[in-house]
Amino acid sequence: MKTKNLFKLLGALFALILVASACGSSADDLASDAVEEATGGDSEEAMDDEAMADHTGLTVALVAPSASDDVAFTQSMVDSLERLGVEPQVTDGTFVVEEAAAAIRGYAEDGADVVIAHGTQYGGSLAEIAPDFPETSFIWGTATDTQGLSNVFAYNPAADQGGFVNGVIAGSLAGGGSIGVVGPVEAGDAVAYVNGFSAGVESVGGSTSVVYTGSFGDVALATTTAQAHVDNGVQGLTGSSQAMVGAANIATANDLPWFGTQSNTEPWSADLTVASQVYHWDVVLSQMFEMIEAGTLGGEAFELTLENGGLVMEFNDGFALDPEIRAAADEAVAGIIAGDIATN
Amino acid sequence: MASLSSSPPTGFSVSNFFTVSVLVGTLSTAVRFAVPYLLAALGETIGQRSGVLNLGVDGVMLLGGFGAYYAVLETDSHLFGIAVGLAVGLFMGVVYACVTVFLDAEQGISGIGIFLFGLGFSDLLFQELVGTPLPIRPLPRLDQLSAVGAWFEPLVDIDVIGPLLFDHDLLTYLAFALVPAAWWLLTKTTFGMNIRAVGENPQAADSLGVSVARTRFIAILIGNAMAGLAGAALALQLAIFQHNLTNGIGFIAVALVYFGAWRPRWVMAGALLYGIVTATRIRWQSLGIIPQGASDVAAMAPALITILALVLLARRVRGPAALTRPFSRH
Amino acid sequence: MKRLAGASVPLLAALVAFFFGALMIVALGESPISGLTSMIDGAFGTGDRVAATAVRAVPLLLVGVGITVAFRANVINIGGEGQIIAGALLSTVVALAIPDTPKVILLPLVILGGLIGGAIWGAIPGVLKAYASVNEILSTIMLNIVAVQLMNYLLRGPMIDPIEVNGSRIPQTARLSDNAALPTLIDGTRLHLGVPLAVVAAIFIYIVLWRTPMGFRLRAVGHNPDAARAAGISVERNIVKALAISGALSGLAGVTLVFGSESLRLVTDGGSAGFTGSAGFNGIVAALFGGLHPLWTVPSSFLFGSLLTGATELQRELQIPNALAIALNGLIVLFVVSSNKVRSWLDRRLDRSMFSDSPDPTKNMGGESELVAADGVQRE
């Protein structure tokens, strides 16, 4: 009798897996459509179409902490590499730093030309790994210095810039009211974005209410936080990291404008996303790739800015934005590029 | 670059927190927040009363949650999503029941196995079948229901009690309705009596003709079905799915069973306590009452207060004597 | 013969789990054979990789041994995650406070810090259980949460790397003193002192549990608290001791994670798993596979460690999501723990007697065979 139950158990699990794999094929289209949308179809053509050098000669590997399709941090990197025509070997979801270190080391051992360590927390490990592989170039972000290593490049988004622009728009839409900010952890580009955003809102006479939930991935907490903001009467919402899907949903449910960062967050809040600050890592990556192909494997830190096109404000065509406010935003962009406006 | 302190939205100050509307709003949020915890904890209560510990609740929640999310994504029917969540929970219940009742596996460990499997498999299915976190239509609140929503609108507008009592979705009401239902099941039905007997003294129950195996089997099914429902509630309320969406809710739910001394109404109290503390600390952060630097300390509050409450209440309630002990006739 | 048959059942169970893993790999469009080879390659492919597997196994072994101690006293300790963090924090504080102390002194102090930190975090639920009747499952789960937030707070605030404050604001400490780093034993590999340290700890605990009066008392309290109390053994004190020891071992795991790491820093991503790699849970599994016996936990955690390193390689080479490896781990646990009954059935078939009077460690796969229920009936 007992063995029979064991087989029942096995059979049931077996069936479950068969069903799952059968379902797999039919939903692939859905997934790829979503990715298409996320990269902001129209805005793509606006990107400079200058002849991108062909970098397919380089073997590139990417190690990242969250999923490749998180519509946030990691997705932005994957999209950027795609724009460069590079198909990297990817290890994603490695939030355990030691595992990421093992993956980075593994790729270097396999002889990859370039290993992109897309996570600030990987820096310490990189400092130990990079010297062991002088022939490999390591690209690390988000970070502002290369730790004195000659085969490490660093990249950092000046997230406060796009944050400021978003803030200007948000503050103008709110007409002096308050905007809710849902932050993950008070670190890295999240804190830069939030500070820039708050400065932008205040520059047009509004105010912000900022809460850091303490987690990059806790959606329930982000949702609750957004709800608390809404209950306090905010006129718009913004947030950073992959947990912000929850906050965006609250914006949708309450007809509040949403502002995105890192990737184009239209899939999350299609009608209500006003604009997103999208990271175009490819702008700096292409420079790095060229340097690598020319023989320099590191030693320089790059910044993504509005000026060099590393940060792009992508406006949602589906949101009817008052042309005056749009003009104000464009002015802000110009002002930041010209260096007239301080964003933090 | 100095850290920007949270400035309260214009028009609010600390004293405003204690206005009725803010308190009610926080309470309302707390009630909704507590729903997944409550559902999972109620199910676990029934299972534990029959003598079975299930540490895999979190995993079952994730699987049920993904099932519900995917169902709504494909069909836009919340009812179907809830049904799928229940079905997934039932299925995992069968698995766990076989492992526990027929194979006498060590319950603490098998639970962890279920948890790991649920965590990984739900994520795997999500990545392969959906990929990008696409939002679904959120669960409608009472006044948003297509058929009868209009009737509830005036009720929601009532000062104070309106938003508190009437501004929730059906699953919230279901969750709280299941509290007296669970109590009734455990105390007023024969089957409930069997559950308790089997959890206290399976030998005696067996000698009286109660099938220990069958009773535990069904109790486990109920428990896991409710865990699946809890996951569905979470996914449908948040209107999204993601890797590790539950982030430990299942484990906290298990803890709440102990907090509630295996009695449904106290389990509910525990879930509400947890929800209220969380909602309050978030609201206080949003109002600027808790400064940014203290956000981590604030995040500890629900856990610490739960322990503190239990210590202060100092009930020496013994749990089901046969909890975690497999039963064999010979 | 019986031992061999007994040991082969869990292996068989693991194989069945692997079969399902293979199905999943096939569903993803990859070949299960290449999946298996890349896993083996990842775990054992080069000397360096074997060392990495051993290093990966260290926290599992330490947590696992701690679990065996707790289990023997009939306490369930799922607070491993929090205890690892507590030990890591205290040891880091020590290293930050006196960085220039010579290695001979600093390293033992750092280890001591980890032991104490973990012991405290384990003792709290112990005290709560013994003296306030707060169930340890509740208190350990809650304290896990508290520990994570404590780490977040300290790493963003008082303990943050001073460079970071105006830089990227990464929540991590400064690079810790080299004097505190666990020395590498074999040049060119990652094999550090933590490995022999963990093995020694396992042996030490075995001796304590079965060869000392304290260990006897712990086990007595686990077997039958009423009889132990009647014999004059303080049940409360021993519960606290069991959890404190269990916590101390997890705290030591925290030390190895920080001071054996590549980066020699404590860094957080907001959750516990990013630092611990879920060792607090995986250690429970390793203990199970070792039959809840400290010595057998050594090979079992090494095997489990190979599963983990193999899975990383699987992801790297075949682009198979990490999630599959996690699901596979869960299946293996489930199948192996379910196979216990098959095993005892096999035992009975091979050996007619139902009781064995030698302390055979392989017999205690489920742990419950030594338990005597409150009503005095011996369970199989």
mmCIF file of C-alpha atoms in Angstrom, chain B residues 1-3 48 53 55 92 95-96 99 101-106 108-121 123-124 127-128 201-203 243 248 251-252 254-256 258-260 262 274 292-297 299-300 302-304 306-307 310-311 314-318 321-322 324-328 330, chain C residues 24 27-28 67 71 74 76 78 128 130-135 137-139 141-143 145-147 149-154 156 165-167 169 278 281-282 284-285 288 292 304 320-324 326-331 333-334 337-342 348 354 365-368 371-375 377-380:
data_model
loop_
_atom_site.group_PDB
_atom_site.id
_atom_site.type_symbol
_atom_site.label_atom_id
_atom_site.label_comp_id
_atom_site.label_asym_id
_atom_site.label_seq_id
_atom_site.Cartn_x
_atom_site.Cartn_y
_atom_site.Cartn_z
ATOM 1 C CA MET B 1 25.531 64.755 -0.188
ATOM 2 C CA ALA B 2 23.402 64.866 2.906
ATOM 3 C CA SER B 3 20.639 62.381 3.257
ATOM 4 C CA GLN B 48 -1.279 21.421 13.267
ATOM 5 C CA LEU B 53 3.571 20.657 11.071
ATOM 6 C CA LEU B 55 6.936 24.399 7.177
ATOM 7 C CA MET B 92 0.512 20.179 -3.009
ATOM 8 C CA VAL B 95 1.862 15.512 -2.100
ATOM 9 C CA TYR B 96 2.546 16.606 1.449
ATOM 10 C CA VAL B 99 4.848 12.206 2.300
ATOM 11 C CA VAL B 101 0.971 10.363 6.530
ATOM 12 C CA PHE B 102 2.046 7.410 4.458
ATOM 13 C CA LEU B 103 5.775 7.797 4.420
ATOM 14 C CA ASP B 104 6.192 9.178 7.938
ATOM 15 C CA ALA B 105 8.748 11.701 6.797
ATOM 16 C CA GLU B 106 10.284 14.044 9.349
ATOM 17 C CA GLY B 108 10.175 19.888 9.753
ATOM 18 C CA ILE B 109 12.496 18.756 6.986
ATOM 19 C CA SER B 110 9.938 17.740 4.399
ATOM 20 C CA GLY B 111 8.372 21.134 4.869
ATOM 21 C CA ILE B 112 11.642 22.812 3.961
ATOM 22 C CA GLY B 113 11.775 20.591 0.887
ATOM 23 C CA ILE B 114 8.343 21.768 -0.181
ATOM 24 C CA PHE B 115 9.412 25.351 0.464
ATOM 25 C CA LEU B 116 12.532 25.082 -1.682
ATOM 26 C CA PHE B 117 10.630 23.318 -4.418
ATOM 27 C CA GLY B 118 7.852 25.901 -4.387
ATOM 28 C CA LEU B 119 10.306 28.786 -4.381
ATOM 29 C CA GLY B 120 12.279 27.435 -7.302
ATOM 30 C CA PHE B 121 9.500 25.951 -9.369
ATOM 31 C CA ASP B 123 10.111 31.178 -10.232
ATOM 32 C CA LEU B 124 11.034 28.774 -13.009
ATOM 33 C CA GLN B 127 10.480 32.968 -16.015
ATOM 34 C CA GLU B 128 9.613 30.483 -18.725
ATOM 35 C CA ASN B 201 -3.643 11.247 21.290
ATOM 36 C CA PRO B 202 -3.646 9.302 18.064
ATOM 37 C CA GLN B 203 -3.422 5.967 19.871
ATOM 38 C CA HIS B 243 10.491 35.778 -7.818
ATOM 39 C CA GLY B 248 8.667 34.864 4.032
ATOM 40 C CA PHE B 251 6.958 31.294 7.679
ATOM 41 C CA ILE B 252 5.467 34.174 9.573
ATOM 42 C CA VAL B 254 3.419 29.354 10.777
ATOM 43 C CA ALA B 255 4.778 31.465 13.610
ATOM 44 C CA LEU B 256 1.366 33.092 13.995
ATOM 45 C CA TYR B 258 1.959 29.381 17.738
ATOM 46 C CA PHE B 259 1.173 32.963 18.622
ATOM 47 C CA GLY B 260 -2.504 32.159 18.411
ATOM 48 C CA TRP B 262 -3.914 27.016 17.847
ATOM 49 C CA TYR B 274 1.263 42.055 12.472
ATOM 50 C CA GLN B 292 14.617 57.917 7.181
ATOM 51 C CA GLY B 293 17.607 56.744 9.137
ATOM 52 C CA ALA B 294 15.419 54.643 11.366
ATOM 53 C CA SER B 295 13.659 52.738 8.611
ATOM 54 C CA ASP B 296 15.460 49.476 9.413
ATOM 55 C CA VAL B 297 14.647 49.732 13.080
ATOM 56 C CA ALA B 299 11.118 47.299 9.933
ATOM 57 C CA MET B 300 11.988 45.215 12.977
ATOM 58 C CA PRO B 302 6.358 43.832 13.651
ATOM 59 C CA ALA B 303 8.646 40.929 14.557
ATOM 60 C CA LEU B 304 9.678 42.347 17.914
ATOM 61 C CA THR B 306 4.880 39.878 18.054
ATOM 62 C CA ILE B 307 7.402 38.268 20.367
ATOM 63 C CA LEU B 310 3.424 36.674 23.273
ATOM 64 C CA VAL B 311 5.756 37.043 26.226
ATOM 65 C CA ALA B 314 2.217 34.499 29.046
ATOM 66 C CA ARG B 315 -0.267 31.811 28.279
ATOM 67 C CA ARG B 316 1.065 28.412 29.009
ATOM 68 C CA VAL B 317 -0.995 26.666 26.416
ATOM 69 C CA ARG B 318 0.163 23.247 25.404
ATOM 70 C CA ALA B 321 0.590 16.614 22.043
ATOM 71 C CA ALA B 322 1.204 14.580 18.937
ATOM 72 C CA THR B 324 5.154 16.383 14.427
ATOM 73 C CA ARG B 325 5.011 12.793 15.635
ATOM 74 C CA PRO B 326 4.178 10.305 12.912
ATOM 75 C CA PHE B 327 1.672 7.688 13.887
ATOM 76 C CA SER B 328 2.066 4.023 13.226
ATOM 77 C CA HIS B 330 2.540 -1.258 15.363
ATOM 78 C CA MET C 24 12.698 19.979 -16.208
ATOM 79 C CA ALA C 27 11.443 20.984 -20.886
ATOM 80 C CA LEU C 28 13.798 23.933 -21.081
ATOM 81 C CA ILE C 67 20.855 21.542 13.987
ATOM 82 C CA PHE C 71 17.365 18.144 17.472
ATOM 83 C CA ASN C 74 14.148 18.071 20.819
ATOM 84 C CA ILE C 76 13.623 22.886 16.264
ATOM 85 C CA ILE C 78 15.075 27.471 12.094
ATOM 86 C CA LEU C 128 11.973 32.573 25.619
ATOM 87 C CA ALA C 130 12.246 27.703 28.544
ATOM 88 C CA TYR C 131 11.017 30.515 30.725
ATOM 89 C CA ALA C 132 8.209 32.190 28.822
ATOM 90 C CA SER C 133 6.781 29.274 26.874
ATOM 91 C CA VAL C 134 7.276 31.105 23.610
ATOM 92 C CA ASN C 135 7.518 28.470 20.937
ATOM 93 C CA ILE C 137 9.562 28.239 15.810
ATOM 94 C CA LEU C 138 7.905 31.598 16.315
ATOM 95 C CA SER C 139 10.809 33.271 18.043
ATOM 96 C CA ILE C 141 11.463 33.123 12.593
ATOM 97 C CA MET C 142 10.895 36.559 14.099
ATOM 98 C CA LEU C 143 14.512 36.918 15.159
ATOM 99 C CA ILE C 145 13.747 39.182 10.484
ATOM 100 C CA VAL C 146 15.181 41.301 13.282
ATOM 101 C CA ALA C 147 18.720 40.176 12.480
ATOM 102 C CA GLN C 149 17.137 44.620 9.677
ATOM 103 C CA LEU C 150 19.856 45.011 12.282
ATOM 104 C CA MET C 151 22.430 44.188 9.630
ATOM 105 C CA ASN C 152 20.847 46.638 7.201
ATOM 106 C CA TYR C 153 20.875 49.366 9.795
ATOM 107 C CA LEU C 154 24.458 48.820 10.865
ATOM 108 C CA ARG C 156 24.044 51.631 6.158
ATOM 109 C CA VAL C 165 29.247 57.704 2.462
ATOM 110 C CA ASN C 166 29.849 60.210 -0.303
ATOM 111 C CA GLY C 167 30.266 57.662 -3.058
ATOM 112 C CA ARG C 169 26.457 54.422 -0.712
ATOM 113 C CA SER C 278 20.262 30.437 2.584
ATOM 114 C CA PHE C 281 17.874 26.499 5.654
ATOM 115 C CA ASN C 282 20.228 24.407 3.564
ATOM 116 C CA ILE C 284 18.962 21.827 8.020
ATOM 117 C CA VAL C 285 18.871 19.741 4.877
ATOM 118 C CA LEU C 288 19.037 15.511 7.554
ATOM 119 C CA LEU C 292 21.135 14.115 12.215
ATOM 120 C CA PHE C 304 25.135 19.251 -0.774
ATOM 121 C CA ILE C 320 19.504 27.317 -17.057
ATOM 122 C CA PRO C 321 17.878 29.562 -14.479
ATOM 123 C CA ASN C 322 18.993 29.346 -10.879
ATOM 124 C CA ALA C 323 15.389 28.634 -10.036
ATOM 125 C CA LEU C 324 15.673 25.139 -11.440
ATOM 126 C CA ILE C 326 16.506 25.521 -6.142
ATOM 127 C CA ALA C 327 13.499 23.480 -7.188
ATOM 128 C CA LEU C 328 15.753 20.468 -7.677
ATOM 129 C CA ASN C 329 17.182 20.898 -4.187
ATOM 130 C CA GLY C 330 13.669 20.889 -2.833
ATOM 131 C CA LEU C 331 12.785 17.724 -4.706
ATOM 132 C CA VAL C 333 15.069 16.896 0.097
ATOM 133 C CA LEU C 334 11.513 15.730 -0.329
ATOM 134 C CA VAL C 337 13.201 12.425 3.575
ATOM 135 C CA SER C 338 10.320 10.368 2.240
ATOM 136 C CA SER C 339 12.553 7.416 1.675
ATOM 137 C CA ASN C 340 13.057 6.910 5.371
ATOM 138 C CA LYS C 341 10.131 4.584 5.582
ATOM 139 C CA VAL C 342 11.344 2.555 2.670
ATOM 140 C CA ARG C 348 13.354 -4.887 8.878
ATOM 141 C CA MET C 354 13.221 -4.529 15.449
ATOM 142 C CA MET C 365 17.653 9.199 9.501
ATOM 143 C CA GLY C 366 14.413 10.628 10.766
ATOM 144 C CA GLY C 367 15.430 11.262 14.302
ATOM 145 C CA GLU C 368 12.138 10.060 15.611
ATOM 146 C CA LEU C 371 12.036 9.811 20.564
ATOM 147 C CA VAL C 372 9.742 8.533 23.192
ATOM 148 C CA ALA C 373 6.378 10.192 23.157
ATOM 149 C CA ALA C 374 4.860 11.660 26.229
ATOM 150 C CA ASP C 375 2.602 8.664 26.604
ATOM 151 C CA VAL C 377 5.127 4.447 23.736
ATOM 152 C CA GLN C 378 8.316 3.825 21.829
ATOM 153 C CA ARG C 379 8.085 4.875 18.235
ATOM 154 C CA GLU C 380 9.876 2.829 15.610
#
